[in-house]
Amino acid sequence: MSRKAPSGDFDDEGLEVSEPKTWAAGVPGVTTALRQSYEQMGVRRTALTLLRVNQKKGFDCPGCAWPEGDHRHVAEFCENGAKAVAEEATTRRVTREFFARHTVAELARRSDHWLGQQGRLTEPMLKRAGSEHYEPVSWDEAFGLLASELNALDSPDEAVFYTSGRTSNEAAFAYQLFVRSFGTNNLPDCSNMCHESSGSALSETIGIGKGSVLLEDLGKADLIFVVGQNPGTNHPRMLSALERAKKEGARIIAVNPLPEAGLMRFKNPQRPSGATGQGTTLADRFLQIRLNGDLALFQALNRLLLESEAPDAVDRGFIDAHTHGFEAFEKHVLGLDWDDVLEATGLTRGEIAAALGDVLGAKRIIVCWAMGLTQHRNSVPTIREIVNFLLLRGNIGRPGAGVCPVRGHSNVQGDRTMGIWERPGPEFLDALAAEFGFEPPREHGLDTVDAIRAMRDGRAKVFLGMGGNFVRATPDSAVTERALRGCRLTAQVSTKLNRSHAEAGETALILPTLGRTERDEQESGPQFVSVEDSMGMVHASRGRLAPASPHLLSEVSIVCRLARAALPESGIGWDAMERDYDVIRDHISRVVPGFDRYNARIREPAGFTLPHAPRDERRFPTATGKANLTVNALDVLRVPEGRLLLQTVRSHDQYNTTVYGMDDRYRGVKAGRRVVFVNPADVSGLGLEDGAMVDLVSEWRDGVERRAPSFRVVAYPTAPGCAAAYFPETNVLVPLDSTAEVSNTPTSKSVIVRLEPARS
Ligand SMILES: Nc1nc2c(c(=O)[nH]1)N[C@H]1C(S)=C(S)[C@@H](COP(=O)(O)OP(=O)(O)OC[C@H]3O[C@@H](n4cnc5c(=O)[nH]c(N)nc54)[C@H](O)[C@@H]3O)O[C@H]1N2
Ligand SMILES: Nc1nc2c(c(=O)[nH]1)N[C@H]1C(S)=C(S)[C@@H](COP(=O)(O)OP(=O)(O)OC[C@H]3O[C@@H](n4cnc5c(=O)[nH]c(N)nc54)[C@H](O)[C@@H]3O)O[C@H]1N2
Ligand SMILES: [Mo]
């Protein structure tokens, strides 16, 4: 059996490759963003919109979850935030005539870029069973249809309710409440593919699945590790914070198989010198690690710390007072095999010893990370080992130190706090039961990977997506597409057209919704929503633009109206919640810890910070009552002869599955995305040449051939044995069953591939 990428993937015309850049941002960044904004919104709307991003009375940038901080620049946005805003505030529209012109099958053949470029969705659309087209439908009919399909299921567990991470706290809370009163915990979310590994590792070791660092801590740190993260593209505002930290004397170590431009050098576009000057060299040390080598690296540092003669190498006082499991951990780490470490990391002993020197010279250490750590089979053990590393020197629970998983979607952390989780704890369910007077289901629900399996096997039949692009974000594209097409009904609450509308169930609904930038008027007047950033800060977000169409409903309205249609007997006050979001926030304040006086505190200009026991009190609410040091077996991922380990990454011109444009400026790629970055020694070792056309074929133990055709080989300074290509084009290569231990996150950063001469 062979699985191939859909034909809609191909949009490369005139692909050009040049030398990668060694610096990020500065003038080209801002001009690129403004050009794309003007194209999408025009000049006046651009100025009006971009000036309100992340301002205290404006809206939260839909770009990423990096916090804003107190000292906001007039233009507290970045190039890629501006692109995310332009994408939503575009003046282009997808109308009923558009759907009359294009069949669903035709849409499925278009590229992600083309689909996204069509503009904002404007009215609810229905594809009836057997029909080739979407046609307009009234909201009432849409809700009636969804309600009757849901109620026709043999069990509520046959429905899947996905959430992407842009959904506000208010909408997320109402949504999970609806889903649980309907009777299931099937609430998979994008987190399952993103920071689930971080949440799993941190909950077990420090007692809370969130980072322990606030923005001000970066300025107090002596040493900051940036591991498995490309902030120049994905969290550009983080670069300013790193630059400030350096001014305050911090050293930075970048750990990455790729020399990412933003980490190497940075020109701050918010400052006059950024436009002309040399910029700042951010990383003092670059450890060019092999993919999946991080567990070995941090375990090696831990061994060196344990063996060090330096008097304060290990903080014994902290270990004795606050941690559990030291002996077992020490015994394990002292048995670490150096050959394994060198093989797994691709680093020399000298490089690791030099990094140890930085560590010993630093009183306060922060480790930041993103997808480079979370999307491997051993991601959870890797992050646990990083916690070991920090605990050894007492680097959790004091200023300038701690764990800093940098979240992706702007409210992905808040959605989890609001109960978007397939494995809710009993305290949360008890609080829901007490507040709303119903018995929520207790059995765990399906996460993203299990939801795909359930749809594939016919155990789940109705899919509702609250934002996102499920079919494109998930692994094993061919399997996922079939799973969705096999559903009785798929419904997507969306702002923009994407492939999940085209890979539709027998019956399919598009439910168009307001974006962050837009005014949300309800019966009681204008509403605002709230979000939680990567550091647990909660603040309000208010859109000011006129909605893209008069027919749009807010996500809150969609949930409340669906709940009324599907659960007519429900005693829950859906009307009141829809009319006034303060009512939702009052419910939240009684159900979710840390949200007391929510309505008052959210009206403070800077919002408020959620409590975090390890950060605030050095209290670790784990099973042992202490921070847990853990034993993490190192098994080296060995790639067979003639194969490469492939990671799937974002280009500079995309937001997850939304492709803004076809360039990846920092990596020197123009006008195309079907490229595979390979170390020059591997290019020649494999008998290839720079510029050769190859198919990427993934090898997995199930023997299924997964092929992504026609990629151009780009000789690139990545770590030897490692390759990189863009997602979502390469999702077809990630086997559904290849997931991380514990977190079940697809292993999108370690796919074993061979490169074959292109067939076509
Ligand atoms: N403009 C823009 N902003 C975004 C997004 C976007 O698509 N576009 N997406 C948002 C979302 S949802 C998320 S989760 C974040 C993602 O932010 P990132 O995690 O920065 O995104 P990726 O492109 O997946 O980059 C992974 C990085 O980890 C490195 N890496 C891969 N494997 C390994 C490894 O084994 N070890 C080490 N040490 N490094 C490794 C890669 O070389 C790369 O630099 O960004 C958010 N912000
Ligand atoms: N191979 C591979 N796969 C990956 C990853 C990887 O690194 N490699 N990364 C994974 C990660 S980290 C993540 S987070 C997921 C992302 O998975 P998703 O969150 O599902 O995907 P997005 O591309 O962010 O979703 C884009 C769509 O969201 C809709 N949208 C945008 N704004 C709003 C809004 O305000 N409301 C509503 N209702 N809809 C809106 C638009 O219709 C748009 O088309 O992908 C994962 N998949
Ligand atoms: Mo993400």
PDB file of N, CA and C in Angstrom, residues 419-471:
ATOM      1  N   GLY A 419     -10.447  23.884  30.714  1.00  0.00           N
ATOM      2  CA  GLY A 419     -11.017  22.535  30.711  1.00  0.00           C
ATOM      3  C   GLY A 419     -11.077  21.854  29.358  1.00  0.00           C
ATOM      4  N   ILE A 420     -10.412  22.444  28.354  1.00  0.00           N
ATOM      5  CA  ILE A 420     -10.314  21.757  27.064  1.00  0.00           C
ATOM      6  C   ILE A 420      -9.256  20.678  27.224  1.00  0.00           C
ATOM      7  N   TRP A 421      -9.680  19.522  27.627  1.00  0.00           N
ATOM      8  CA  TRP A 421      -8.740  18.420  27.886  1.00  0.00           C
ATOM      9  C   TRP A 421      -9.522  17.126  27.901  1.00  0.00           C
ATOM     10  N   GLU A 422      -8.954  16.129  27.257  1.00  0.00           N
ATOM     11  CA  GLU A 422      -9.645  14.846  27.216  1.00  0.00           C
ATOM     12  C   GLU A 422      -9.460  14.056  28.520  1.00  0.00           C
ATOM     13  N   ARG A 423      -8.551  14.528  29.404  1.00  0.00           N
ATOM     14  CA  ARG A 423      -8.309  13.812  30.657  1.00  0.00           C
ATOM     15  C   ARG A 423      -8.453  14.743  31.851  1.00  0.00           C
ATOM     16  N   PRO A 424      -9.634  15.304  32.048  1.00  0.00           N
ATOM     17  CA  PRO A 424      -9.803  16.272  33.139  1.00  0.00           C
ATOM     18  C   PRO A 424      -9.631  15.591  34.496  1.00  0.00           C
ATOM     19  N   GLY A 425      -9.129  16.348  35.461  1.00  0.00           N
ATOM     20  CA  GLY A 425      -8.969  15.812  36.816  1.00  0.00           C
ATOM     21  C   GLY A 425     -10.294  15.823  37.563  1.00  0.00           C
ATOM     22  N   PRO A 426     -10.405  15.019  38.610  1.00  0.00           N
ATOM     23  CA  PRO A 426     -11.661  14.950  39.363  1.00  0.00           C
ATOM     24  C   PRO A 426     -12.036  16.274  40.028  1.00  0.00           C
ATOM     25  N   GLU A 427     -11.047  17.076  40.445  1.00  0.00           N
ATOM     26  CA  GLU A 427     -11.400  18.342  41.115  1.00  0.00           C
ATOM     27  C   GLU A 427     -12.147  19.250  40.146  1.00  0.00           C
ATOM     28  N   PHE A 428     -11.662  19.295  38.914  1.00  0.00           N
ATOM     29  CA  PHE A 428     -12.303  20.155  37.920  1.00  0.00           C
ATOM     30  C   PHE A 428     -13.736  19.682  37.664  1.00  0.00           C
ATOM     31  N   LEU A 429     -13.905  18.366  37.495  1.00  0.00           N
ATOM     32  CA  LEU A 429     -15.246  17.841  37.201  1.00  0.00           C
ATOM     33  C   LEU A 429     -16.187  18.045  38.395  1.00  0.00           C
ATOM     34  N   ASP A 430     -15.649  17.877  39.612  1.00  0.00           N
ATOM     35  CA  ASP A 430     -16.483  18.122  40.799  1.00  0.00           C
ATOM     36  C   ASP A 430     -16.956  19.570  40.834  1.00  0.00           C
ATOM     37  N   ALA A 431     -16.052  20.478  40.506  1.00  0.00           N
ATOM     38  CA  ALA A 431     -16.416  21.901  40.533  1.00  0.00           C
ATOM     39  C   ALA A 431     -17.467  22.216  39.471  1.00  0.00           C
ATOM     40  N   LEU A 432     -17.331  21.600  38.290  1.00  0.00           N
ATOM     41  CA  LEU A 432     -18.351  21.788  37.244  1.00  0.00           C
ATOM     42  C   LEU A 432     -19.699  21.266  37.724  1.00  0.00           C
ATOM     43  N   ALA A 433     -19.662  20.075  38.313  1.00  0.00           N
ATOM     44  CA  ALA A 433     -20.900  19.459  38.794  1.00  0.00           C
ATOM     45  C   ALA A 433     -21.575  20.359  39.821  1.00  0.00           C
ATOM     46  N   ALA A 434     -20.791  20.903  40.733  1.00  0.00           N
ATOM     47  CA  ALA A 434     -21.363  21.733  41.790  1.00  0.00           C
ATOM     48  C   ALA A 434     -21.930  23.027  41.213  1.00  0.00           C
ATOM     49  N   GLU A 435     -21.253  23.610  40.249  1.00  0.00           N
ATOM     50  CA  GLU A 435     -21.682  24.893  39.702  1.00  0.00           C
ATOM     51  C   GLU A 435     -22.929  24.749  38.829  1.00  0.00           C
ATOM     52  N   PHE A 436     -22.997  23.660  38.046  1.00  0.00           N
ATOM     53  CA  PHE A 436     -24.065  23.577  37.042  1.00  0.00           C
ATOM     54  C   PHE A 436     -25.101  22.499  37.334  1.00  0.00           C
ATOM     55  N   GLY A 437     -24.888  21.713  38.369  1.00  0.00           N
ATOM     56  CA  GLY A 437     -25.900  20.741  38.752  1.00  0.00           C
ATOM     57  C   GLY A 437     -26.119  19.626  37.743  1.00  0.00           C
ATOM     58  N   PHE A 438     -25.033  19.132  37.152  1.00  0.00           N
ATOM     59  CA  PHE A 438     -25.172  17.916  36.336  1.00  0.00           C
ATOM     60  C   PHE A 438     -23.957  17.042  36.609  1.00  0.00           C
ATOM     61  N   GLU A 439     -24.041  15.789  36.210  1.00  0.00           N
ATOM     62  CA  GLU A 439     -22.937  14.873  36.479  1.00  0.00           C
ATOM     63  C   GLU A 439     -22.082  14.736  35.214  1.00  0.00           C
ATOM     64  N   PRO A 440     -20.927  15.377  35.163  1.00  0.00           N
ATOM     65  CA  PRO A 440     -20.102  15.265  33.955  1.00  0.00           C
ATOM     66  C   PRO A 440     -19.539  13.842  33.808  1.00  0.00           C
ATOM     67  N   PRO A 441     -19.280  13.430  32.577  1.00  0.00           N
ATOM     68  CA  PRO A 441     -18.702  12.102  32.379  1.00  0.00           C
ATOM     69  C   PRO A 441     -17.317  12.046  33.020  1.00  0.00           C
ATOM     70  N   ARG A 442     -16.973  10.885  33.567  1.00  0.00           N
ATOM     71  CA  ARG A 442     -15.688  10.761  34.278  1.00  0.00           C
ATOM     72  C   ARG A 442     -14.645  10.037  33.442  1.00  0.00           C
ATOM     73  N   GLU A 443     -15.102   9.227  32.512  1.00  0.00           N
ATOM     74  CA  GLU A 443     -14.154   8.445  31.725  1.00  0.00           C
ATOM     75  C   GLU A 443     -13.345   9.370  30.809  1.00  0.00           C
ATOM     76  N   HIS A 444     -12.060   9.086  30.690  1.00  0.00           N
ATOM     77  CA  HIS A 444     -11.237   9.921  29.817  1.00  0.00           C
ATOM     78  C   HIS A 444     -11.712   9.831  28.368  1.00  0.00           C
ATOM     79  N   GLY A 445     -11.500  10.932  27.637  1.00  0.00           N
ATOM     80  CA  GLY A 445     -11.924  10.959  26.240  1.00  0.00           C
ATOM     81  C   GLY A 445     -10.770  10.705  25.287  1.00  0.00           C
ATOM     82  N   LEU A 446     -11.001  11.010  24.022  1.00  0.00           N
ATOM     83  CA  LEU A 446     -10.017  10.764  22.966  1.00  0.00           C
ATOM     84  C   LEU A 446      -9.136  11.994  22.780  1.00  0.00           C
ATOM     85  N   ASP A 447      -7.826  11.767  22.661  1.00  0.00           N
ATOM     86  CA  ASP A 447      -6.944  12.861  22.257  1.00  0.00           C
ATOM     87  C   ASP A 447      -6.904  12.891  20.724  1.00  0.00           C
ATOM     88  N   THR A 448      -6.041  13.711  20.165  1.00  0.00           N
ATOM     89  CA  THR A 448      -6.049  13.890  18.710  1.00  0.00           C
ATOM     90  C   THR A 448      -5.775  12.581  17.965  1.00  0.00           C
ATOM     91  N   VAL A 449      -4.702  11.884  18.342  1.00  0.00           N
ATOM     92  CA  VAL A 449      -4.350  10.663  17.624  1.00  0.00           C
ATOM     93  C   VAL A 449      -5.438   9.594  17.805  1.00  0.00           C
ATOM     94  N   ASP A 450      -5.926   9.449  19.024  1.00  0.00           N
ATOM     95  CA  ASP A 450      -6.976   8.450  19.253  1.00  0.00           C
ATOM     96  C   ASP A 450      -8.284   8.826  18.560  1.00  0.00           C
ATOM     97  N   ALA A 451      -8.534  10.121  18.424  1.00  0.00           N
ATOM     98  CA  ALA A 451      -9.753  10.546  17.718  1.00  0.00           C
ATOM     99  C   ALA A 451      -9.662  10.146  16.246  1.00  0.00           C
ATOM    100  N   ILE A 452      -8.467  10.275  15.665  1.00  0.00           N
ATOM    101  CA  ILE A 452      -8.303   9.876  14.257  1.00  0.00           C
ATOM    102  C   ILE A 452      -8.540   8.373  14.127  1.00  0.00           C
ATOM    103  N   ARG A 453      -7.959   7.626  15.072  1.00  0.00           N
ATOM    104  CA  ARG A 453      -8.165   6.167  15.022  1.00  0.00           C
ATOM    105  C   ARG A 453      -9.654   5.841  15.124  1.00  0.00           C
ATOM    106  N   ALA A 454     -10.348   6.539  16.023  1.00  0.00           N
ATOM    107  CA  ALA A 454     -11.769   6.244  16.233  1.00  0.00           C
ATOM    108  C   ALA A 454     -12.581   6.565  14.982  1.00  0.00           C
ATOM    109  N   MET A 455     -12.260   7.663  14.314  1.00  0.00           N
ATOM    110  CA  MET A 455     -12.997   8.012  13.085  1.00  0.00           C
ATOM    111  C   MET A 455     -12.637   7.039  11.969  1.00  0.00           C
ATOM    112  N   ARG A 456     -11.337   6.703  11.900  1.00  0.00           N
ATOM    113  CA  ARG A 456     -10.890   5.747  10.873  1.00  0.00           C
ATOM    114  C   ARG A 456     -11.642   4.417  11.021  1.00  0.00           C
ATOM    115  N   ASP A 457     -11.838   3.994  12.268  1.00  0.00           N
ATOM    116  CA  ASP A 457     -12.451   2.688  12.517  1.00  0.00           C
ATOM    117  C   ASP A 457     -13.970   2.750  12.645  1.00  0.00           C
ATOM    118  N   GLY A 458     -14.546   3.923  12.398  1.00  0.00           N
ATOM    119  CA  GLY A 458     -16.004   4.030  12.466  1.00  0.00           C
ATOM    120  C   GLY A 458     -16.566   4.092  13.881  1.00  0.00           C
ATOM    121  N   ARG A 459     -15.690   4.257  14.886  1.00  0.00           N
ATOM    122  CA  ARG A 459     -16.183   4.374  16.263  1.00  0.00           C
ATOM    123  C   ARG A 459     -16.613   5.798  16.579  1.00  0.00           C
ATOM    124  N   ALA A 460     -16.138   6.765  15.818  1.00  0.00           N
ATOM    125  CA  ALA A 460     -16.602   8.147  15.979  1.00  0.00           C
ATOM    126  C   ALA A 460     -17.168   8.593  14.637  1.00  0.00           C
ATOM    127  N   LYS A 461     -18.289   9.307  14.676  1.00  0.00           N
ATOM    128  CA  LYS A 461     -19.018   9.581  13.428  1.00  0.00           C
ATOM    129  C   LYS A 461     -19.325  11.050  13.185  1.00  0.00           C
ATOM    130  N   VAL A 462     -19.225  11.846  14.243  1.00  0.00           N
ATOM    131  CA  VAL A 462     -19.471  13.278  14.070  1.00  0.00           C
ATOM    132  C   VAL A 462     -18.247  14.021  14.580  1.00  0.00           C
ATOM    133  N   PHE A 463     -17.753  14.977  13.781  1.00  0.00           N
ATOM    134  CA  PHE A 463     -16.578  15.771  14.158  1.00  0.00           C
ATOM    135  C   PHE A 463     -16.952  17.240  14.152  1.00  0.00           C
ATOM    136  N   LEU A 464     -16.658  17.934  15.264  1.00  0.00           N
ATOM    137  CA  LEU A 464     -16.825  19.386  15.295  1.00  0.00           C
ATOM    138  C   LEU A 464     -15.478  20.015  15.619  1.00  0.00           C
ATOM    139  N   GLY A 465     -15.032  20.936  14.778  1.00  0.00           N
ATOM    140  CA  GLY A 465     -13.751  21.613  15.012  1.00  0.00           C
ATOM    141  C   GLY A 465     -13.992  23.051  15.439  1.00  0.00           C
ATOM    142  N   MET A 466     -13.549  23.391  16.655  1.00  0.00           N
ATOM    143  CA  MET A 466     -13.631  24.786  17.107  1.00  0.00           C
ATOM    144  C   MET A 466     -12.330  25.458  16.683  1.00  0.00           C
ATOM    145  N   GLY A 467     -12.306  25.943  15.448  1.00  0.00           N
ATOM    146  CA  GLY A 467     -11.091  26.531  14.891  1.00  0.00           C
ATOM    147  C   GLY A 467     -10.116  25.465  14.426  1.00  0.00           C
ATOM    148  N   GLY A 468      -8.985  25.925  13.922  1.00  0.00           N
ATOM    149  CA  GLY A 468      -7.930  25.022  13.482  1.00  0.00           C
ATOM    150  C   GLY A 468      -8.206  24.398  12.131  1.00  0.00           C
ATOM    151  N   ASN A 469      -7.337  23.483  11.791  1.00  0.00           N
ATOM    152  CA  ASN A 469      -7.398  22.824  10.479  1.00  0.00           C
ATOM    153  C   ASN A 469      -6.969  21.384  10.708  1.00  0.00           C
ATOM    154  N   PHE A 470      -7.896  20.620  11.279  1.00  0.00           N
ATOM    155  CA  PHE A 470      -7.583  19.296  11.804  1.00  0.00           C
ATOM    156  C   PHE A 470      -6.916  18.399  10.778  1.00  0.00           C
ATOM    157  N   VAL A 471      -7.473  18.381   9.579  1.00  0.00           N
ATOM    158  CA  VAL A 471      -7.022  17.407   8.591  1.00  0.00           C
ATOM    159  C   VAL A 471      -5.585  17.683   8.139  1.00  0.00           C
TER     160      VAL A 471
END
